Amino acid sequence: MITLLIYSIKSALVLALLYLPYTLMLRQESFFRMNRITLLTILMLALVLPMVDIPSLATPEQPVVYEMQHRIMLMTQEAEMTTKSLAATTRTISWLGILAIVYIIGVILTLLIRLWQFFKIGKIIRGGCLWTDKSGKATIYCHIDDVAPFSWMRSIVISEKDYKPYGREILLHEKAHILNLHSMDILFLTLVEAVQWWNPIAYMLGHSLRDVHEYEADDYVLHQGVSLQNYQALLVKKSLANTSYAFANNFNHSLIKKRIYMMNHPKSNPWLRSKVLYILPATLVVLTVFATPKLNEKVGEIVERVEKATEKPQPSPQPEQQPESIATPVVADLPSAEPEEKQGVEEESTDILSSEDYVNDVYGDEYNNLTQPPEFPGGMSALRAFVQLHVAQVLEDDASVAGKRAYVQFRIKKDGTIDDIGLVRGDREAYHEAAKIVEQMPKWIPARRFGDLEDAHFVLAVDFNND
């Protein structure tokens, strides 16, 4: 359920990013078919893009990616921590769990309401029917009651009272809905509205799509030789009739003023169609935000060697807290440094932490008491890629640190920022370059203790080797 909730939030972000520019650039243009296709494309992208992950679009240099992932991961971690807390300490359901349940209930209720409306329309189409007639792909249902004209799928409903004086205009309008498969658009829209039942933008887009349907149908009628003045007079007269049906395309659509305005509006310049291309960069932005940083394959072997060198079992193993990476928690035993490296540490000034025992003594209990250790945005693979990318840059500018290693400790604060950077063990010159790499890191996902954010320390092994 939490996964569906997060999917819905990401879908809402896509919908907002793609639909709002449409309202500013295309809504008033007379490209009815193109506008309809644009709106349907936005709906499709809102469903699909949240599930797309193209790692190559993201790099460790993209702060927008990490900020978005940071917030989504915080929500996911909150859900995971809630599950663990339920099993270990309490039976309380978190606010995120409650939201997920409410969301699922909303989706189900929305679909049930639409299903009920669907059967209601089917009942209205056949109930009180005086006669039926086939007209091309459509079936006409003439009612004895004073029912407002509408169409659904391949059925057209019209009252006997309207059929005699206005039959041609009304039937042309409703046939346009059928020929253009507008009912299928409404079904697709219903699916998106169910997923986004809480999102007002989804309903705004739905209104825009129905408006375009009416503009397209009106344009079809006028191209069949119907007088503009007579047709507009008919619209005004029928707008005072019965209310619309949920799924159906209604002849007496509510926004008559807009429809009349679009009929009288001069045709838009064809060059303005190019404005629809805004979808391409907007889609790229969405894909970049949702992308996951990938592991740099070029340094895969180095990463594996560093992992093996820095990971050793602890007296009290906690598998769920031990990340498999070049980043080692401060409570982990670090490998013995070479004599020349240790000598370099002893010569450090007093403002640099040079004792592994000191770090473990001060921060060991802190780490053991955490229920969720701090995490680099995108996971350990993203951390490896980030470090190795900057190591390669350092080696290009300064080859003097090549082959050297430094173990750097730093603190991840509650807001994800980093401070308290110091040397645990290793070469002094390598430490200064490693500290610069740490300073450039994006915000981390902070540590937690039973759901509460906590400061926590980390030790990072940085190996300046580009083999």
Coordinates of C-alpha atoms in Angstrom, one line a residue, residues 62-376:
Q62 CA 22.5 16.4 -10.0
P63 CA 21.3 17.9 -6.7
V64 CA 17.7 17.9 -7.9
V65 CA 17.8 14.1 -8.3
Y66 CA 19.1 13.6 -4.8
E67 CA 16.7 16.0 -3.2
M68 CA 13.7 14.3 -4.8
Q69 CA 15.0 10.8 -3.9
H70 CA 15.9 12.0 -0.4
R71 CA 12.3 13.0 0.3
I72 CA 10.8 9.8 -1.3
M73 CA 13.3 7.6 0.6
L74 CA 12.4 9.3 3.8
M75 CA 8.8 8.4 3.3
T76 CA 9.8 4.8 2.4
Q77 CA 12.0 4.6 5.5
E78 CA 9.2 5.9 7.6
A79 CA 7.0 3.1 6.5
E80 CA 9.7 0.5 7.0
M81 CA 10.5 1.8 10.5
T82 CA 6.8 1.7 11.3
T83 CA 6.6 -2.0 10.4
K84 CA 9.6 -2.8 12.6
S85 CA 8.3 -0.8 15.5
L86 CA 4.9 -2.6 15.2
A87 CA 6.7 -5.9 15.5
A88 CA 9.1 -4.9 18.2
T89 CA 7.5 -2.3 20.5
T90 CA 4.0 -1.1 19.7
R91 CA 0.9 -1.8 17.6
T92 CA 0.4 1.8 16.6
I93 CA -0.2 2.5 12.9
S94 CA 1.9 5.4 11.6
W95 CA 0.4 8.4 9.9
L96 CA 1.9 7.2 6.7
G97 CA 0.2 3.9 7.1
I98 CA -3.1 5.6 7.7
L99 CA -2.7 7.7 4.6
A100 CA -2.0 4.6 2.6
I101 CA -5.2 3.0 3.8
V102 CA -7.2 6.1 3.1
Y103 CA -5.7 6.3 -0.3
I104 CA -6.6 2.7 -1.2
I105 CA -10.2 3.2 0.1
G106 CA -10.5 6.3 -2.1
V107 CA -9.3 4.5 -5.2
I108 CA -11.9 1.7 -4.5
L109 CA -14.7 4.1 -3.8
T110 CA -13.9 6.1 -6.9
L111 CA -14.0 3.0 -9.1
L112 CA -17.2 1.8 -7.5
I113 CA -18.9 5.1 -8.0
R114 CA -17.9 5.2 -11.7
L115 CA -19.0 1.6 -12.2
W116 CA -22.4 2.5 -10.7
Q117 CA -22.6 5.5 -13.1
F118 CA -21.7 3.2 -16.0
F119 CA -24.6 0.8 -15.3
K120 CA -26.9 3.8 -14.7
I121 CA -26.2 5.2 -18.1
G122 CA -26.8 1.7 -19.7
K123 CA -30.2 1.6 -17.9
I124 CA -31.1 5.1 -19.1
I125 CA -30.2 4.3 -22.7
R126 CA -32.6 1.4 -22.9
G127 CA -35.2 2.6 -20.4
G128 CA -38.2 4.5 -21.9
C129 CA -37.0 3.9 -25.5
L130 CA -39.7 4.6 -28.1
W131 CA -37.8 3.3 -31.1
T132 CA -34.2 2.5 -32.3
D133 CA -32.5 3.0 -35.6
K134 CA -29.0 2.2 -36.9
S135 CA -27.0 5.1 -38.4
G136 CA -23.6 4.0 -39.6
K137 CA -21.6 2.9 -36.5
A138 CA -24.1 4.4 -34.1
T139 CA -27.4 3.2 -32.7
I140 CA -30.1 5.9 -32.1
Y141 CA -32.4 5.5 -29.1
C142 CA -35.4 7.8 -29.3
H143 CA -37.1 8.3 -26.0
I144 CA -40.6 9.4 -25.3
D145 CA -39.4 11.3 -22.2
D146 CA -37.9 14.7 -22.3
V147 CA -34.3 13.5 -21.9
A148 CA -31.2 15.6 -22.6
P149 CA -29.4 14.3 -25.8
F150 CA -26.2 12.5 -25.1
S151 CA -24.0 9.7 -26.5
W152 CA -22.0 6.9 -24.9
M153 CA -19.8 4.4 -26.8
R154 CA -21.9 3.7 -30.0
S155 CA -25.3 4.7 -28.6
I156 CA -27.1 8.1 -29.1
V157 CA -30.0 9.1 -26.9
I158 CA -32.4 11.8 -28.1
S159 CA -36.0 12.6 -27.1
E160 CA -38.8 12.5 -29.6
K161 CA -39.4 16.2 -28.9
D162 CA -35.8 17.1 -30.0
Y163 CA -35.6 14.7 -32.9
K164 CA -38.2 16.3 -35.1
P165 CA -37.0 20.0 -35.1
Y166 CA -33.2 19.5 -34.3
G167 CA -32.5 15.9 -35.2
R168 CA -29.9 16.6 -37.8
E169 CA -27.7 19.0 -35.8
I170 CA -27.9 16.9 -32.6
L171 CA -27.2 13.6 -34.3
L172 CA -24.2 15.1 -36.2
H173 CA -22.8 16.4 -32.9
E174 CA -23.2 13.0 -31.1
K175 CA -21.9 11.1 -34.1
A176 CA -18.8 13.2 -34.0
H177 CA -18.2 12.0 -30.4
I178 CA -18.6 8.4 -31.5
L179 CA -16.4 8.7 -34.6
N180 CA -13.6 10.3 -32.5
L181 CA -13.9 7.6 -29.8
H182 CA -14.4 10.2 -27.1
S183 CA -16.0 7.6 -24.8
M184 CA -12.7 5.7 -24.7
D185 CA -11.0 8.9 -23.6
I186 CA -13.4 9.2 -20.8
L187 CA -12.7 5.7 -19.6
F188 CA -9.0 6.3 -19.7
L189 CA -9.5 9.6 -17.8
T190 CA -11.5 7.6 -15.2
L191 CA -8.6 5.4 -14.6
V192 CA -6.3 8.3 -13.9
E193 CA -8.9 10.0 -11.7
A194 CA -9.1 6.9 -9.7
V195 CA -5.4 6.8 -9.1
Q196 CA -5.4 10.6 -8.5
W197 CA -8.7 10.9 -6.8
W198 CA -7.2 13.3 -4.2
N199 CA -5.5 15.5 -6.7
P200 CA -7.5 18.5 -8.0
I201 CA -5.3 18.8 -11.0
A202 CA -6.6 15.5 -12.3
Y203 CA -10.1 16.9 -12.3
M204 CA -9.0 20.1 -13.9
L205 CA -7.4 18.1 -16.7
G206 CA -10.6 16.1 -17.0
H207 CA -12.6 19.3 -17.6
S208 CA -10.1 20.4 -20.2
L209 CA -10.4 17.1 -22.0
R210 CA -14.2 17.2 -22.0
D211 CA -14.1 20.8 -23.3
V212 CA -11.9 19.7 -26.2
H213 CA -14.3 16.9 -27.0
E214 CA -17.1 19.4 -27.4
Y215 CA -15.0 21.8 -29.4
E216 CA -14.1 18.9 -31.7
A217 CA -17.7 17.8 -32.1
D218 CA -18.9 21.4 -32.7
D219 CA -16.2 21.9 -35.4
Y220 CA -17.4 18.6 -37.1
V221 CA -21.0 19.9 -37.2
L222 CA -20.1 23.2 -38.7
H223 CA -18.0 21.5 -41.4
Q224 CA -21.2 19.5 -42.4
G225 CA -22.8 22.7 -43.6
V226 CA -24.9 23.6 -40.5
S227 CA -25.5 27.4 -40.0
L228 CA -23.3 28.9 -37.3
Q229 CA -26.0 31.2 -36.0
N230 CA -28.7 28.5 -35.9
Y231 CA -26.3 26.0 -34.2
Q232 CA -25.3 28.5 -31.5
A233 CA -28.9 29.4 -30.9
L234 CA -29.7 25.7 -30.5
L235 CA -26.8 25.3 -28.0
V236 CA -28.1 28.2 -25.9
K237 CA -31.6 26.7 -25.9
K238 CA -30.5 23.2 -25.0
S239 CA -28.1 24.4 -22.3
L240 CA -31.2 25.0 -20.1
A241 CA -32.2 21.4 -20.3
N242 CA -31.4 18.5 -18.0
T243 CA -28.1 18.0 -16.3
S244 CA -25.3 15.9 -17.7
Y245 CA -24.5 12.3 -17.1
A246 CA -21.2 11.3 -15.6
F247 CA -19.6 9.3 -18.4
A248 CA -21.6 10.5 -21.4
N249 CA -20.8 13.1 -23.9
N250 CA -23.6 15.6 -23.6
F251 CA -25.0 17.9 -26.4
N252 CA -25.9 20.5 -23.8
H253 CA -22.4 20.7 -22.3
S254 CA -22.2 23.1 -19.4
L255 CA -19.6 25.6 -20.8
I256 CA -21.7 26.9 -23.6
K257 CA -20.0 30.3 -23.4
K258 CA -16.6 28.7 -24.1
R259 CA -17.9 26.7 -27.0
I260 CA -19.5 29.7 -28.7
Y261 CA -16.2 31.6 -28.1
M262 CA -14.2 28.9 -29.8
M263 CA -16.6 28.7 -32.8
N264 CA -16.1 32.4 -33.4
H265 CA -12.4 32.4 -32.5
P266 CA -10.1 32.8 -35.6
K267 CA -8.1 29.8 -36.5
S268 CA -4.7 29.7 -34.7
N269 CA -1.5 30.2 -36.6
P270 CA -0.2 26.7 -37.6
W271 CA 3.2 27.6 -36.3
L272 CA 1.9 27.8 -32.8
R273 CA 1.6 24.0 -32.9
S274 CA 5.2 23.9 -32.0
K275 CA 4.4 24.9 -28.5
V276 CA 3.4 21.4 -27.8
L277 CA 7.1 20.5 -27.9
Y278 CA 7.3 21.7 -24.3
I279 CA 6.4 18.1 -23.3
L280 CA 9.8 16.8 -24.4
P281 CA 12.0 18.8 -22.0
A282 CA 9.3 18.5 -19.3
T283 CA 9.4 14.7 -19.7
L284 CA 13.2 14.7 -19.6
V285 CA 13.1 16.6 -16.3
V286 CA 10.7 14.1 -14.8
L287 CA 12.9 11.2 -16.0
T288 CA 16.0 12.8 -14.5
V289 CA 14.3 13.5 -11.2
F290 CA 13.1 9.9 -10.9
A291 CA 16.4 8.4 -12.2
T292 CA 18.6 6.3 -9.9
P293 CA 22.3 6.9 -10.1
K294 CA 24.2 3.9 -11.5
L295 CA 27.4 2.2 -10.5
N296 CA 30.4 3.3 -12.5
E297 CA 31.4 0.0 -14.1
K298 CA 34.9 1.3 -14.9
V299 CA 35.9 1.2 -11.2
G300 CA 33.9 -1.9 -10.3
E301 CA 37.0 -4.0 -9.4
I302 CA 38.5 -1.3 -7.2
V303 CA 35.2 -1.0 -5.3
E304 CA 35.1 -4.7 -4.7
R305 CA 38.7 -4.7 -3.4
V306 CA 38.0 -1.8 -1.0
E307 CA 34.8 -3.4 0.3
K308 CA 36.7 -6.6 1.2
A309 CA 39.4 -4.6 2.9
T310 CA 37.1 -2.5 5.0
E311 CA 34.5 -5.0 6.1
K312 CA 35.0 -7.3 9.1
P313 CA 32.5 -9.0 11.3
Q314 CA 31.4 -7.3 14.5
P315 CA 31.0 -8.9 18.0
S316 CA 27.2 -8.2 17.8
P317 CA 26.3 -8.5 14.1
Q318 CA 23.3 -6.5 13.0
P319 CA 22.9 -7.5 9.3
E320 CA 20.2 -5.1 8.6
Q321 CA 22.4 -2.2 9.7
Q322 CA 25.6 -3.2 7.9
P323 CA 25.9 -1.5 4.4
E324 CA 28.0 -3.4 1.9
S325 CA 30.1 -0.6 0.6
I326 CA 33.3 1.3 0.7
A327 CA 31.7 3.4 3.5
T328 CA 32.2 1.7 6.8
P329 CA 30.3 2.6 10.0
V330 CA 32.5 4.1 12.8
V331 CA 32.0 1.0 15.0
A332 CA 33.6 -1.3 12.4
D333 CA 37.2 -2.4 12.8
L334 CA 39.4 -0.7 10.2
P335 CA 42.3 -2.5 8.6
S336 CA 45.7 -1.8 10.0
A337 CA 47.5 1.0 8.2
E338 CA 51.0 0.7 6.8
P339 CA 53.8 2.0 9.0
E340 CA 54.4 5.1 6.8
E341 CA 50.7 6.0 6.9
K342 CA 50.6 5.8 10.7
Q343 CA 53.7 7.9 10.9
G344 CA 52.0 10.5 8.8
V345 CA 49.0 10.5 11.1
E346 CA 51.2 11.1 14.2
E347 CA 52.6 14.2 12.5
E348 CA 49.1 15.6 12.0
S349 CA 48.1 18.8 13.9
T350 CA 45.8 18.5 16.8
D351 CA 42.7 19.7 14.9
I352 CA 42.6 16.4 13.0
L353 CA 41.2 13.3 14.6
S354 CA 43.9 10.7 14.3
S355 CA 42.9 7.9 16.6
E356 CA 40.6 5.1 15.5
D357 CA 40.1 4.1 19.1
Y358 CA 39.0 7.7 19.9
V359 CA 36.3 7.6 17.2
N360 CA 35.0 4.2 18.3
D361 CA 35.0 5.1 22.0
V362 CA 33.1 8.3 21.4
Y363 CA 30.6 7.2 18.7
G364 CA 30.4 3.4 19.1
D365 CA 27.3 3.5 21.4
E366 CA 25.7 6.1 19.2
Y367 CA 25.8 3.8 16.2
N368 CA 24.7 0.7 18.1
N369 CA 21.6 2.4 19.3
L370 CA 20.4 3.4 15.9
T371 CA 17.5 1.5 14.3
Q372 CA 18.3 2.9 10.8
P373 CA 21.9 4.0 9.9
P374 CA 22.4 7.0 7.7
E375 CA 22.4 6.4 4.0
F376 CA 23.7 8.2 0.9

